[in-house]
Short mmCIF file of C-alpha atoms in Angstrom, two decimals:
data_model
loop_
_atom_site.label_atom_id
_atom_site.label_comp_id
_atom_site.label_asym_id
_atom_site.label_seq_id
_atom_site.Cartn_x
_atom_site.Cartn_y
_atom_site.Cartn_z
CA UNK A 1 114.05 93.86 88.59
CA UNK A 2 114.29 97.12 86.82
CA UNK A 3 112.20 95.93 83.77
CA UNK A 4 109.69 95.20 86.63
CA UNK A 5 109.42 98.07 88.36
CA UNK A 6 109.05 100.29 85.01
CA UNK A 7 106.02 98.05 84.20
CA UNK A 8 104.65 98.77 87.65
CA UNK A 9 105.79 102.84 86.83
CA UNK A 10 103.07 102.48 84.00
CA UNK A 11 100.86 100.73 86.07
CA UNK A 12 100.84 103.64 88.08
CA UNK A 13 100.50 106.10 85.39
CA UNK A 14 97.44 104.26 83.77
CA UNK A 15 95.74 104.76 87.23
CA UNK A 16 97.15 107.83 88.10
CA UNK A 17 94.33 109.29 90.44
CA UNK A 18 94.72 105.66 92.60
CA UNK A 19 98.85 105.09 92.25
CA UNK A 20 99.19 101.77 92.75
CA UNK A 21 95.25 100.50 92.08
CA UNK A 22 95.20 96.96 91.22
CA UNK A 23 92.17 95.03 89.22
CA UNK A 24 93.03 91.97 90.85
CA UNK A 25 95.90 89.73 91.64
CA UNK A 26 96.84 89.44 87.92
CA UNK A 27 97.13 92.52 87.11
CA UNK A 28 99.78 92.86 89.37
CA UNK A 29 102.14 89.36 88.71
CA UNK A 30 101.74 90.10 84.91
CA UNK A 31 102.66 93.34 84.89
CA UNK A 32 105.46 94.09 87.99
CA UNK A 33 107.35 90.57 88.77
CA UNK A 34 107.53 90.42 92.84
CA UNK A 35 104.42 92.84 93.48
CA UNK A 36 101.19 91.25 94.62
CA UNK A 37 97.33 92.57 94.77
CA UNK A 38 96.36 93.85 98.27
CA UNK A 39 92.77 94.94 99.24
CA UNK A 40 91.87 96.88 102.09
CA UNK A 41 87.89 96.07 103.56
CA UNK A 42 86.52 99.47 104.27
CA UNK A 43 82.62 100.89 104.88
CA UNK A 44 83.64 104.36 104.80
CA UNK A 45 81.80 107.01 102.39
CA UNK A 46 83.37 107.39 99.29
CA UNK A 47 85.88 105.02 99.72
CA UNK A 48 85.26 102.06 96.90
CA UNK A 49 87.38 99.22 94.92
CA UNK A 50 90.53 100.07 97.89
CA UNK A 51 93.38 97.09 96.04
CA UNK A 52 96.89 98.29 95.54
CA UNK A 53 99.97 96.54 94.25
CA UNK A 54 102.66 96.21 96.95
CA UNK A 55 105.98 94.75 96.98
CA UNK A 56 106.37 90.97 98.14
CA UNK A 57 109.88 90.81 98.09
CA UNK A 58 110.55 92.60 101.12
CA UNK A 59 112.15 91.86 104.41
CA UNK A 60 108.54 92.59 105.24
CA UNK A 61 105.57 90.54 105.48
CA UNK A 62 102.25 91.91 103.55
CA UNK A 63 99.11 91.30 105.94
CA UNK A 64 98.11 87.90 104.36
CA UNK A 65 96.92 84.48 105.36
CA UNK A 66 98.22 83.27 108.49
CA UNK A 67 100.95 86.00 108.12
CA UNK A 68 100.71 89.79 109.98
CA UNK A 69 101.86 91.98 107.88
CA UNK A 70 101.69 95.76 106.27
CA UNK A 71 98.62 97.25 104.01
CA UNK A 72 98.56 99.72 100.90
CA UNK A 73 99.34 103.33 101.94
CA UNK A 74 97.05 105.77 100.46
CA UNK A 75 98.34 109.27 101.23
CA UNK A 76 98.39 110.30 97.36
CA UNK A 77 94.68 108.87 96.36
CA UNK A 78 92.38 111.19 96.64
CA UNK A 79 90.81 112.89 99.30
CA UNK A 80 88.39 110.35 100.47
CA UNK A 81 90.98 107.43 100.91
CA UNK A 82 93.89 109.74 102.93
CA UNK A 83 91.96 109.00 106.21
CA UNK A 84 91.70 105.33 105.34
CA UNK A 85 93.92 103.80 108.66
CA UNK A 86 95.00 100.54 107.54
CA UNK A 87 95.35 97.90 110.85
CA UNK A 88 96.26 93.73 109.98
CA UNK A 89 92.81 92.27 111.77
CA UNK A 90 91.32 88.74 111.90
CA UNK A 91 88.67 88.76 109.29
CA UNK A 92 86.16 85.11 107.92
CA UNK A 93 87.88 83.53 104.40
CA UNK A 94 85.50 82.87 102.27
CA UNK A 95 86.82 80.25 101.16
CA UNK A 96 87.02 76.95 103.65
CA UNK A 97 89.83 76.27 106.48
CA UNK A 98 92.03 73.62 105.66
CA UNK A 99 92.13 71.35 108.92
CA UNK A 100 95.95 71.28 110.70
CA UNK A 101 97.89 68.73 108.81
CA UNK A 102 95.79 67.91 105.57
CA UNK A 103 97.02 68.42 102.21
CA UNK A 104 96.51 71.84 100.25
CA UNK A 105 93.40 71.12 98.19
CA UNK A 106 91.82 73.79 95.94
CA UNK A 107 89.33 76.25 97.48
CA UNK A 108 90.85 75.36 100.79
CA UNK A 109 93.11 77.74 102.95
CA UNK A 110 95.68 77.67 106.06
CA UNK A 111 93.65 79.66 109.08
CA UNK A 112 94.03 80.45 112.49
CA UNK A 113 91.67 79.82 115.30
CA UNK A 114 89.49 81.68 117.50
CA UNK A 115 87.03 81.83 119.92
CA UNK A 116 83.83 83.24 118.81
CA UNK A 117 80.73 85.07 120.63
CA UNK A 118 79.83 81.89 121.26
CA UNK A 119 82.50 80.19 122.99
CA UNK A 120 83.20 78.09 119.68
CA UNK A 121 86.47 78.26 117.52
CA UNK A 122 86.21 79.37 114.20
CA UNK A 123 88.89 79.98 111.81
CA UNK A 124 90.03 83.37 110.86
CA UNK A 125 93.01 84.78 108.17
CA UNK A 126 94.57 88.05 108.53
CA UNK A 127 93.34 91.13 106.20
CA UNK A 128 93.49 94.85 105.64
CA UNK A 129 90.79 96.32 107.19
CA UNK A 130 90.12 100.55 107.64
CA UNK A 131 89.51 102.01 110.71
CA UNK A 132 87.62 105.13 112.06
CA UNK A 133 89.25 106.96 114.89
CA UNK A 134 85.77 108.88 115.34
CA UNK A 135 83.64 105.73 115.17
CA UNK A 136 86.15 103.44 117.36
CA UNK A 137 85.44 100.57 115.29
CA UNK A 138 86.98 98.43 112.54
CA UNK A 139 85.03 99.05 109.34
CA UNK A 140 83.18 95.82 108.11
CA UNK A 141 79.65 95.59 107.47
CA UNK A 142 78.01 96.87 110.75
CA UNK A 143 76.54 93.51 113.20
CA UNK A 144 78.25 91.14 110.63
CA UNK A 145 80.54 88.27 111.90
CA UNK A 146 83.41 90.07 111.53
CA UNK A 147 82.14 93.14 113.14
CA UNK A 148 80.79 91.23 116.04
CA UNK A 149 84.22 89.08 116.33
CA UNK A 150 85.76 92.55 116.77
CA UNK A 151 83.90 93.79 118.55
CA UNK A 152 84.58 91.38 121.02
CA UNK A 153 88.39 91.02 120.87
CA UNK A 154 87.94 94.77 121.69
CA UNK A 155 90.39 96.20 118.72
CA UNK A 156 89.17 99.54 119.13
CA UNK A 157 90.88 99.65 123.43
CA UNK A 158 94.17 97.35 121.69
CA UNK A 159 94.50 99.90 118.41
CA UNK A 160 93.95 102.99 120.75
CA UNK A 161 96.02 101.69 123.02
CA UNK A 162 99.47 100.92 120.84
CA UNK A 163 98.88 102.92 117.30
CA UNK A 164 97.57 106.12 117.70
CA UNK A 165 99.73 109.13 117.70
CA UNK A 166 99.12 111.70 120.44
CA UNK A 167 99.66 114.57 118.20
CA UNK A 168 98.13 112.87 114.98
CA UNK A 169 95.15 111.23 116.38
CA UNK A 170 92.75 111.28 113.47
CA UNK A 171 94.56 108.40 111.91
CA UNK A 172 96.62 105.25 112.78
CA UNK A 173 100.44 104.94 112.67
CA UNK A 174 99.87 109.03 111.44
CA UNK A 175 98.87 107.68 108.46
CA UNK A 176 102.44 106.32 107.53
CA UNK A 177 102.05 102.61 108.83
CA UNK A 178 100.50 99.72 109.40
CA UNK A 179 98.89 98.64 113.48
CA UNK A 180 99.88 95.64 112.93
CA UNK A 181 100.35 92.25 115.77
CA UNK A 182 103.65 91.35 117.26
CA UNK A 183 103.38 88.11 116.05
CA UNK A 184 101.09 85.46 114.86
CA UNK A 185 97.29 85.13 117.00
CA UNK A 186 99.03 88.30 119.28
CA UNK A 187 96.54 90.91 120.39
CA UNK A 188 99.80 92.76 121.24
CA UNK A 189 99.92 95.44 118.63
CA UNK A 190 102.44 98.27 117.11
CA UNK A 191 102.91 100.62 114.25
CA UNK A 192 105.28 99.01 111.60
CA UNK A 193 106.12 101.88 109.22
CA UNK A 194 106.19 102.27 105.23
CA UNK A 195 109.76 102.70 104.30
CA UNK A 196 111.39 106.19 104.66
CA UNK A 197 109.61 106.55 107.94
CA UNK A 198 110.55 105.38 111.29
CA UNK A 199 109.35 106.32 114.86
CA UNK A 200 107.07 104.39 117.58
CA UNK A 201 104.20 105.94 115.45
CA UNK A 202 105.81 106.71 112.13
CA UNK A 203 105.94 109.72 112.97
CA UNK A 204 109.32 110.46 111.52
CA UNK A 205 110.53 110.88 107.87
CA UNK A 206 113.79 108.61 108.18
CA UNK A 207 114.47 109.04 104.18
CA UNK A 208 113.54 109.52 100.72
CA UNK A 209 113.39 105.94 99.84
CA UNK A 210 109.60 104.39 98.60
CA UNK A 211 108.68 101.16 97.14
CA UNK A 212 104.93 102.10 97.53
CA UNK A 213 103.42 103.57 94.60
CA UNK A 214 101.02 105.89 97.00
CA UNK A 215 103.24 106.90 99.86
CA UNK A 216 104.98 110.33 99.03
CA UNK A 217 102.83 112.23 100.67
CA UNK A 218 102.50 114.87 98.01
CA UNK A 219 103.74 113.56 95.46
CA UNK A 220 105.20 110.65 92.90
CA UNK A 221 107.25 107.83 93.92
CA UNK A 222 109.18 106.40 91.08
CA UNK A 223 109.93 103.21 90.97
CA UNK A 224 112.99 102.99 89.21
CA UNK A 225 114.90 105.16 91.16
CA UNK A 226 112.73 104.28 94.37
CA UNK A 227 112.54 107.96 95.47
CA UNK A 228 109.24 110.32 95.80
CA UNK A 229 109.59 113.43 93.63
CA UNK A 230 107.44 115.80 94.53
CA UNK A 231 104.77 117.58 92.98
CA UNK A 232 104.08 121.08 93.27
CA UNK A 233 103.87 123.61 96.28
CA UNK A 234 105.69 120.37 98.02
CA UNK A 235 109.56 120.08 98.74
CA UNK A 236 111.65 117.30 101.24
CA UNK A 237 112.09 113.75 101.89
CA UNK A 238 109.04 111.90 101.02
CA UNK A 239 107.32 115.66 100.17
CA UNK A 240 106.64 116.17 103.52
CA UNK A 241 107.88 120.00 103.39
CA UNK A 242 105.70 122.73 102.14
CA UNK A 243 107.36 125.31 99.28
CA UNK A 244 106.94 128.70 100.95
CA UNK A 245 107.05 130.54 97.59
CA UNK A 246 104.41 128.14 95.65
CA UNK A 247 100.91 129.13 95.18
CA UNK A 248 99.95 125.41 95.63
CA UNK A 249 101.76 124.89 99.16
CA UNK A 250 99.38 123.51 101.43
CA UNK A 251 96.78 121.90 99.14
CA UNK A 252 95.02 125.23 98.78
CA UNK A 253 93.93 124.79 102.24
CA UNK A 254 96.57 126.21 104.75
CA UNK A 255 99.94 128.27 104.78
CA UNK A 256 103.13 127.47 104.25
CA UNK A 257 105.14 128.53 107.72
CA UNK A 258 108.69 128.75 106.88
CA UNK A 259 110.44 130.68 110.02
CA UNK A 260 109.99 127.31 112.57
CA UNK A 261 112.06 124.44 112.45
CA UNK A 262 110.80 121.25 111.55
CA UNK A 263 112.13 119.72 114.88
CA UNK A 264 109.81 122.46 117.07
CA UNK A 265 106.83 122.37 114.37
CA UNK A 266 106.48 118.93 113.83
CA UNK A 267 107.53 118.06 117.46
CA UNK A 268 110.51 115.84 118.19
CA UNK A 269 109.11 113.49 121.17
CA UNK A 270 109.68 110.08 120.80
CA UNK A 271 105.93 109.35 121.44
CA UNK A 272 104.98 111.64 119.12
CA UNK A 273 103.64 114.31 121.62
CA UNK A 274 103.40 117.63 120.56
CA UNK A 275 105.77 120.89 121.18
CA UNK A 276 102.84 123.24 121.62
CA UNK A 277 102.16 124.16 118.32
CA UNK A 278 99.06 122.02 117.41
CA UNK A 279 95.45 122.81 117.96
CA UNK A 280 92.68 121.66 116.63
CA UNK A 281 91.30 123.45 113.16
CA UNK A 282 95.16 125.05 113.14
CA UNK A 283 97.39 122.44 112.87
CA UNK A 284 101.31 123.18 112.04
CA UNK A 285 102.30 119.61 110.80
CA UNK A 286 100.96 118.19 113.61
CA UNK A 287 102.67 114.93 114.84
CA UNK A 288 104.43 114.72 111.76
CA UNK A 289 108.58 114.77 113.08
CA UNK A 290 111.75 114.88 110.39
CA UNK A 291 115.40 113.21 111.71
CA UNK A 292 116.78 117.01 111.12
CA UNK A 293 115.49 119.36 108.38
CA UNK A 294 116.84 117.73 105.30
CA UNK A 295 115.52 120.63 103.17
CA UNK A 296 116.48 123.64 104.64
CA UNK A 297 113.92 125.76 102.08
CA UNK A 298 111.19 123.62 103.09
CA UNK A 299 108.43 124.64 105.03
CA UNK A 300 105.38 123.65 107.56
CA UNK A 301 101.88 124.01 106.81
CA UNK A 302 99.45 125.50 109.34
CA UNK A 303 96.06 124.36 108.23
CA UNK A 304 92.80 125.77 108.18
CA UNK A 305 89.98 124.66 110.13
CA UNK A 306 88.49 121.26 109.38
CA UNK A 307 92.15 119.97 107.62
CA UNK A 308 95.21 118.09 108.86
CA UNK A 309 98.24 116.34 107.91
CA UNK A 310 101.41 117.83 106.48
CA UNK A 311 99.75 119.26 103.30
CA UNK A 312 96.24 119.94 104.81
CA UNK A 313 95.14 117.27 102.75
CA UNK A 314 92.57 114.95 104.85
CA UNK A 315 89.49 116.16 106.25
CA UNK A 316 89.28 116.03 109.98
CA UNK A 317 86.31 113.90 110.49
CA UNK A 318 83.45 115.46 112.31
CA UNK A 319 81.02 112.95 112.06
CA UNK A 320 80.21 109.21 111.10
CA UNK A 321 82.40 107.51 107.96
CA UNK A 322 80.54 105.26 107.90
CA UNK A 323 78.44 104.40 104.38
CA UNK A 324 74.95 104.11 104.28
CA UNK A 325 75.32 100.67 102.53
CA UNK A 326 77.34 99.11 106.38
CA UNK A 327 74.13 100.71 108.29
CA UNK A 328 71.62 97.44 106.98
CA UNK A 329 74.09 94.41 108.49
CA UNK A 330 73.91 90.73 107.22
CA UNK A 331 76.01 87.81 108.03
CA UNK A 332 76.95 87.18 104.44
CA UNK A 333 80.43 88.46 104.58
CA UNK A 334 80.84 87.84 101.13
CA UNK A 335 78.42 90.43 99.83
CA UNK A 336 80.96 93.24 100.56
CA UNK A 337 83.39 93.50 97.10
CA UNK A 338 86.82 94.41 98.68
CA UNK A 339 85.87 91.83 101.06
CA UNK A 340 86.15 88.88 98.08
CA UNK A 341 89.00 91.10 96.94
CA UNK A 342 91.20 90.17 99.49
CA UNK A 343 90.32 86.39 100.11
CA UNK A 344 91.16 85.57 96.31
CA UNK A 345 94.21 87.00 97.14
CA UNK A 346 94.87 85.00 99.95
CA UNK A 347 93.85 81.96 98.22
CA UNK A 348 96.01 82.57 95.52
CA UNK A 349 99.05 83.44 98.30
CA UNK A 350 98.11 80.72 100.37
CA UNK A 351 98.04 77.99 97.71
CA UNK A 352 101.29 78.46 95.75
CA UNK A 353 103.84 80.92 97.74
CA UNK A 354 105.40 78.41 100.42
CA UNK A 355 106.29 81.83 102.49
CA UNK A 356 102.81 81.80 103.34
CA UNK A 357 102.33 78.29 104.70
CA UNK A 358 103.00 77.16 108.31
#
């Protein structure tokens, strides 16, 4: 296992601006034993080639197949892919459903079924798919299938409704989780967290622990030791903290507040509500809560206008994400390239890891 995760390490290093970025499902089974090729389907600006290596030996499920799951975390890519907000949805395979009690056959998969627009049952797989807060919709290709089966299953009312935190409501699960169903064909939904964070929303850093190659918030997560050391201007479990006495605290866009306790700064509700000390353009960690102050030199940020997070470091969005490329449409849900991405994945999954079949 250790030999594994060092090959993943340099994985990580050879990609170093996308920790974690995967070619394809290779590139993760030759290189890190037990680590599999996850794509997340996204239309937002900027935001290209979204495939990360995550851990499938877990006591969690990845979002795959007939399987809900969790999806890459992206807080350490760059600045464009921090306010990706990963949910588990029903998306088309492009590859055929294999009817209920038929042998596995090549080019065939296991899928659910649903009702479409038209009253007819079609069969779906889960997938990683982005979603925009501002927009209120799942990001596929605008009036495609999958944007129209959405549509009418109403995700935007069930992911408003059970993964957005109050005081972090730019993002799903506060960008530390997954929305992801209770269980399999459930509508009911619910934040399951990346490890080292716990909370209704994720809201809280529970430890230092990380298996994901892109969830230390500012900073590295190594592999070996399965801890995030932290870059930097950052300080804390999971680099959550700001350094009061670094240059760099605070991305370069905010300042490092270091006489308020995490517990009143970050707000310790349950839900995830607020203390007071929030607002929007001058947000003081906002949403973000700590089980105690494990670093006691560790700071908040209070960002500037138009950033948020713990280290200032997404862009609030003030307007459409979505790409140019969505605005055209077309039912050919294979013309998107994360899209394929993720349903050779699933093939492969679906095909030859038992865990996967019903």
């Amino acid at each position: 296992m250790r030999i594994a995760l060092f090959v993943c390490l340099a994985l990580t290093s050879a990609h170093g601006k996308k920790p974690g970025y995967c070619k394809n499902e290779k590139s993760c089974q030759s290189q890190a034993k037990g680590y599999t090729c996850v794509s997340v389907q996204t239309s937002r600006t900027g935001a290209t080639d979204v495939k990360q290596c995550l851990p499938n030996q877990d006591a969690t499920e990845i979002c795959a197949g007939v399987r809900p799951g969790v999806c890459p975390s992206l807080s350490t890519w760059p600045t464009a892919y921090k306010s990706i907000s990963c949910v588990c949805a029903f998306i088309y395979p492009t590859a055929k459903c294999k009817k209920p009690g038929t042998p596995n056959k090549a080019g065939y998969v296991n899928c659910l079924y649903v009702k479409d627009l038209n009253g007819e049952e079609v069969g779906v797989i889960y997938g990683c798919v982005d979603y925009s807060v501002y927009d209120k919709r799942l990001l596929f290709k605008e009036r495609s299938s999958a944007d129209k089966l959405a549509q009418m299953l109403d995700y935007p009312s069930v992911i408003s409704d059970n993964c957005i935190n109050p005081s972090a409501p730019d993002v799903v699960c506060s960008a530390r989780g997954t929305c992801v169903p209770s269980g399999q064909s459930s509508m009911d939904y619910r934040c399951v967290c990346t490890v080292g964070y716990k909370g209704r929303f994720c809201q809280k850093i529970d430890s230092n622990k990380c298996i994901n190659a892109g969830q230390c918030a500012a900073g590295t997560c190594n592999l070996r030791s399965q801890q995030c050391e932290c870059n930097e201007g950052t300080t804390g479990n999971q680099c959550a903290y700001c350094d009061p006495s670094s240059s760099k605290a605070c991305g370069g866009h905010g300042t490092c507040l270091n006489n308020v306790t995490s517990q009143d700064a970050l707000g310790g509700a349950e839900d995830g509500s607020s203390s007071g000390f929030g607002s929007a353009g001058g947000d003081v960690g906002r949403g973000l809560v700590s089980v105690g102050q494990e670093d006691e030199t560790g700071g908040v940020c209070k960002c500037e206008s138009g950033f948020t997070g713990a280290q200032c470091d997404r862009k609030v969005e003030k307007k459409s994400v979505i790409s140019d490329d969505s605005m055209a449409g077309s039912d050919d849900e294979s013309s998107g390239a994360a899209f394929v991405s993720v349903s050779t994945v699933f093939t492969f999954l679906l095909l030859l890891t038992p865990l996967i079949m019903v």
